[in-house]
Every structure is written in structure tokens, then in C-alpha cells.
Amino acid sequence: MEQYNCCRCNREYEEPVEYRCACEQARPMKECYRDYTPCARAMYECTETANDEVGCMPIAMAYVPWQQWGEVFTGECGLYHGTVFPQLVKPWWICCGEK
Amino acid sequence: MCEEKLLRFIDEVSFAVTDIGLYLDTHPCDKCALKYYAKYRELRDEAMKEYAKNYGPLLVDDVDSDCYWTWIENPWPWKGGK
């Protein structure tokens, strides 16, 4: 069984699906493309053209990276800042609109 | 600890317990977070017991009497109670 006709969700399908990539080269589909589910990714762009981490993800969707454990405040500081995670302290400065 | 200070401390540790709980909802196996939670929950439990002993129960869970329902002893919130 060639590697490319089995999707990440391990559902196999009969024959490989080909698609025309943005750079006009026919590419074997690594992911099943028919029933678009969270685990299946639509590969419109070949990975060479995707230069950032989310390049291979479907467009027009928001992505929030996972929070990793890091420094934490004490309870006192956390209550003051509104979070016990320094990485989430993001005070929005309201400037007076000048350039 | 005086009542105001103790109440402030209860606010602080309760906030930490709640906030870390939100993190644990999405990171249930994070050992560091679980340790942080255990520490602040213990601080909170002790502070709540101390408050209940000295100033009366803040929550019904803190009522610790088998002869009188001490919950009704303190003034109600609409009468200036905590």
C-alpha cells in the first residue's frame, strides 16, 4: 500500500487523489481530500511555497498556538495583573491616535 | 491576620486557583500546573478555615459546628456582612 493513499486519520481510500498545486505541478495527495474534517488538510499549496508554520493549514481560519508552561506569578501578583501567567499580561496602551 | 488582610489573601489565592484551573482544563497532565494548583488550594483551604474560626464562615462549606448552624450568625450581605 503506497504511503500516500492513507490519510493522517488512518482512513484509507481506494485510489490516490491527484490535485494541481499552486505551482502547477501535479502532486500525489498526502491527505484525503474528499471529506474535509479537522484532521484532513486541504493541500492547495505545496509545502515548498509555504514558508511559515501555518503555511500548510487551510486559509481563512484563526490559529492560536498552544500555551506552554512557563513562569507564573504569585497569587498576589496574579490578582493584580489579572492572570498568573506573565506571558498573558498584554496591557493595550491607548495612544492618542497620532502617527 | 486581621480580617481585611485575610480577606485580601483569600481573594489572591482564590484567583490563582481559578486561573490555574482554566490552564489545567486544556493541559490536564501538566505536572508543574498541578503542583501550583495543589499549593494554592492548600493555602486557600487554610485561609478559609482561619477566617471561619475567627470571623465566621464565608461559605456554607466552612460551617464547622454540630450544635449550631453558625452560618446565620454573621450579618447578611445586604446588612453589610461579607
Tab-separated table of C-alpha atoms in Angstrom:
chain	number	residue	atom	x	y	z
A	1	MET	CA	0.000	0.000	0.000
A	2	GLU	CA	1.717	3.211	-1.123
A	3	GLN	CA	2.246	5.658	1.631
A	4	TYR	CA	0.160	8.398	0.149
A	5	ASN	CA	-3.307	6.871	-0.030
A	6	CYS	CA	-3.735	6.677	3.690
A	7	CYS	CA	-4.861	9.844	5.460
A	8	ARG	CA	-3.481	11.050	8.849
A	9	CYS	CA	-6.731	9.885	10.373
A	10	ASN	CA	-5.782	6.401	9.114
A	11	ARG	CA	-8.848	6.123	6.902
A	12	GLU	CA	-7.689	4.503	3.702
A	13	TYR	CA	-9.279	5.244	0.370
A	14	GLU	CA	-9.216	3.355	-2.922
A	15	GLU	CA	-7.004	5.324	-5.209
A	16	PRO	CA	-4.564	8.233	-4.764
A	17	VAL	CA	-6.141	11.612	-5.427
A	18	GLU	CA	-4.125	13.991	-7.565
A	19	TYR	CA	-4.537	17.725	-7.426
A	20	ARG	CA	-2.972	20.640	-9.238
A	21	CYS	CA	-0.794	22.523	-6.821
A	22	ALA	CA	-0.452	26.357	-6.897
A	23	CYS	CA	2.903	25.931	-8.626
A	24	GLU	CA	1.156	23.949	-11.385
A	25	GLN	CA	2.871	20.667	-10.603
A	26	ALA	CA	0.675	17.582	-10.214
A	27	ARG	CA	1.273	16.221	-6.763
A	28	PRO	CA	0.136	12.993	-5.087
A	29	MET	CA	-2.235	13.922	-2.309
A	30	LYS	CA	-0.789	13.039	1.087
A	31	GLU	CA	-4.066	13.708	2.847
A	32	CYS	CA	-7.570	12.503	1.928
A	33	TYR	CA	-9.258	15.487	0.411
A	34	ARG	CA	-12.844	14.384	-0.094
A	35	ASP	CA	-14.492	14.686	3.314
A	36	TYR	CA	-12.869	17.739	4.800
A	37	THR	CA	-12.565	17.033	8.563
A	38	PRO	CA	-10.426	18.777	11.189
A	39	CYS	CA	-7.797	16.113	10.774
A	40	ALA	CA	-7.732	16.275	6.986
A	41	ARG	CA	-5.884	19.215	5.494
A	42	ALA	CA	-6.645	20.631	2.050
A	43	MET	CA	-3.223	20.736	0.330
A	44	TYR	CA	-3.736	23.609	-2.137
A	45	GLU	CA	-0.168	24.812	-1.747
A	46	CYS	CA	2.828	22.516	-1.975
A	47	THR	CA	4.962	22.710	1.162
A	48	GLU	CA	7.847	24.384	-0.689
A	49	THR	CA	5.812	27.558	-1.114
A	50	ALA	CA	4.591	27.515	2.497
A	51	ASN	CA	7.255	29.411	4.346
A	52	ASP	CA	5.714	29.761	7.798
A	53	GLU	CA	4.431	27.346	10.345
A	54	VAL	CA	0.775	27.751	9.393
A	55	GLY	CA	1.527	27.697	5.674
A	56	CYS	CA	0.063	24.240	5.219
A	57	MET	CA	-3.159	24.954	7.128
A	58	PRO	CA	-6.432	25.921	5.456
A	59	ILE	CA	-6.724	29.635	4.834
A	60	ALA	CA	-9.288	31.999	6.411
A	61	MET	CA	-9.133	30.324	9.797
A	62	ALA	CA	-7.686	31.711	13.034
A	63	TYR	CA	-4.994	29.735	14.798
A	64	VAL	CA	-3.947	30.162	18.414
A	65	PRO	CA	-0.710	28.452	19.381
A	66	TRP	CA	-0.824	26.199	22.413
A	67	GLN	CA	0.206	27.870	25.659
A	68	GLN	CA	3.295	26.275	27.139
A	69	TRP	CA	4.012	26.230	30.873
A	70	GLY	CA	6.429	28.954	31.807
A	71	GLU	CA	6.894	31.443	34.605
A	72	VAL	CA	3.986	32.028	36.953
A	73	PHE	CA	3.133	34.885	39.292
A	74	THR	CA	2.341	34.538	42.980
A	75	GLY	CA	-1.306	34.847	43.881
A	76	GLU	CA	-0.849	38.491	44.837
A	77	CYS	CA	0.757	39.476	41.533
A	78	GLY	CA	-1.676	37.339	39.581
A	79	LEU	CA	-4.681	39.138	41.047
A	80	TYR	CA	-3.047	42.484	40.303
A	81	HIS	CA	-2.296	41.599	36.665
A	82	GLY	CA	-5.459	39.642	36.056
A	83	THR	CA	-3.553	36.460	35.207
A	84	VAL	CA	-0.986	34.248	36.899
A	85	PHE	CA	0.921	33.926	33.605
A	86	PRO	CA	3.364	36.749	32.762
A	87	GLN	CA	3.167	35.704	29.109
A	88	LEU	CA	-0.524	36.713	29.090
A	89	VAL	CA	-0.008	40.162	30.550
A	90	LYS	CA	-0.686	42.275	27.481
A	91	PRO	CA	-1.646	45.791	28.512
A	92	TRP	CA	-3.156	47.588	25.497
A	93	TRP	CA	-1.785	51.130	25.510
A	94	ILE	CA	-4.402	53.587	24.288
A	95	CYS	CA	-2.338	56.131	22.450
A	96	CYS	CA	-3.890	59.397	21.325
A	97	GLY	CA	-4.062	58.383	17.660
A	98	GLU	CA	-1.070	60.410	16.467
A	99	LYS	CA	1.284	58.811	13.974
B	1	MET	CA	-4.001	38.175	60.495
B	2	CYS	CA	-6.578	40.962	60.623
B	3	GLU	CA	-9.857	40.440	58.833
B	4	GLU	CA	-9.168	42.784	55.927
B	5	LYS	CA	-5.746	41.291	55.255
B	6	LEU	CA	-7.082	37.768	55.488
B	7	LEU	CA	-9.908	38.562	53.070
B	8	ARG	CA	-7.420	40.077	50.634
B	9	PHE	CA	-5.241	36.961	50.905
B	10	ILE	CA	-8.266	34.740	50.260
B	11	ASP	CA	-9.002	36.791	47.135
B	12	GLU	CA	-5.439	36.350	45.901
B	13	VAL	CA	-5.168	32.613	46.430
B	14	SER	CA	-8.691	32.015	45.137
B	15	PHE	CA	-7.834	33.918	41.965
B	16	ALA	CA	-4.705	31.802	41.475
B	17	VAL	CA	-6.688	28.585	41.964
B	18	THR	CA	-9.304	29.673	39.447
B	19	ASP	CA	-6.793	30.868	36.855
B	20	ILE	CA	-4.658	27.764	37.024
B	21	GLY	CA	-7.820	25.706	36.773
B	22	LEU	CA	-8.501	27.291	33.394
B	23	TYR	CA	-4.987	26.337	32.266
B	24	LEU	CA	-5.445	22.780	33.546
B	25	ASP	CA	-8.683	22.453	31.569
B	26	THR	CA	-6.549	22.423	28.428
B	27	HIS	CA	-3.346	20.973	29.903
B	28	PRO	CA	-4.641	18.257	32.280
B	29	CYS	CA	-1.303	16.408	32.526
B	30	ASP	CA	0.923	19.395	33.200
B	31	LYS	CA	2.795	18.433	36.383
B	32	CYS	CA	4.002	21.961	37.112
B	33	ALA	CA	0.482	23.307	36.865
B	34	LEU	CA	-0.852	20.552	39.113
B	35	LYS	CA	1.808	21.382	41.694
B	36	TYR	CA	0.938	25.080	41.522
B	37	TYR	CA	-2.751	24.213	41.919
B	38	ALA	CA	-2.106	21.969	44.953
B	39	LYS	CA	-0.041	24.680	46.637
B	40	TYR	CA	-2.582	27.436	46.232
B	41	ARG	CA	-5.569	25.240	47.033
B	42	GLU	CA	-3.953	24.319	50.309
B	43	LEU	CA	-3.238	27.970	51.077
B	44	ARG	CA	-6.844	28.749	50.299
B	45	ASP	CA	-8.246	25.957	52.468
B	46	GLU	CA	-6.131	27.075	55.425
B	47	ALA	CA	-7.098	30.714	54.992
B	48	MET	CA	-10.780	29.837	54.729
B	49	LYS	CA	-10.614	27.733	57.897
B	50	GLU	CA	-8.803	30.509	59.735
B	51	TYR	CA	-11.375	33.041	58.624
B	52	ALA	CA	-14.246	30.781	59.631
B	53	LYS	CA	-12.710	30.205	63.045
B	54	ASN	CA	-12.078	33.899	63.738
B	55	TYR	CA	-14.784	35.757	61.834
B	56	GLY	CA	-17.366	33.188	60.835
B	57	PRO	CA	-17.811	31.029	57.724
B	58	LEU	CA	-17.501	32.658	54.320
B	59	LEU	CA	-19.123	29.703	52.608
B	60	VAL	CA	-21.603	27.177	53.947
B	61	ASP	CA	-18.893	24.608	53.304
B	62	ASP	CA	-16.935	26.221	56.143
B	63	VAL	CA	-19.640	25.769	58.749
B	64	ASP	CA	-17.913	23.571	61.270
B	65	SER	CA	-20.324	23.094	64.118
B	66	ASP	CA	-22.556	20.205	65.075
B	67	CYS	CA	-24.584	22.062	67.624
B	68	TYR	CA	-25.450	25.332	65.930
B	69	TRP	CA	-25.818	26.499	62.328
B	70	THR	CA	-23.220	29.266	62.614
B	71	TRP	CA	-23.973	30.378	59.059
B	72	ILE	CA	-26.726	32.666	60.315
B	73	GLU	CA	-24.631	34.351	62.998
B	74	ASN	CA	-22.832	36.886	60.774
B	75	PRO	CA	-24.724	39.842	59.280
B	76	TRP	CA	-26.179	39.133	55.846
B	77	PRO	CA	-24.508	40.821	52.821
B	78	TRP	CA	-27.442	43.235	52.418
B	79	LYS	CA	-26.831	44.260	56.002
B	80	GLY	CA	-23.176	44.985	55.495
B	81	GLY	CA	-21.947	41.441	56.016
B	82	LYS	CA	-19.176	39.825	53.996
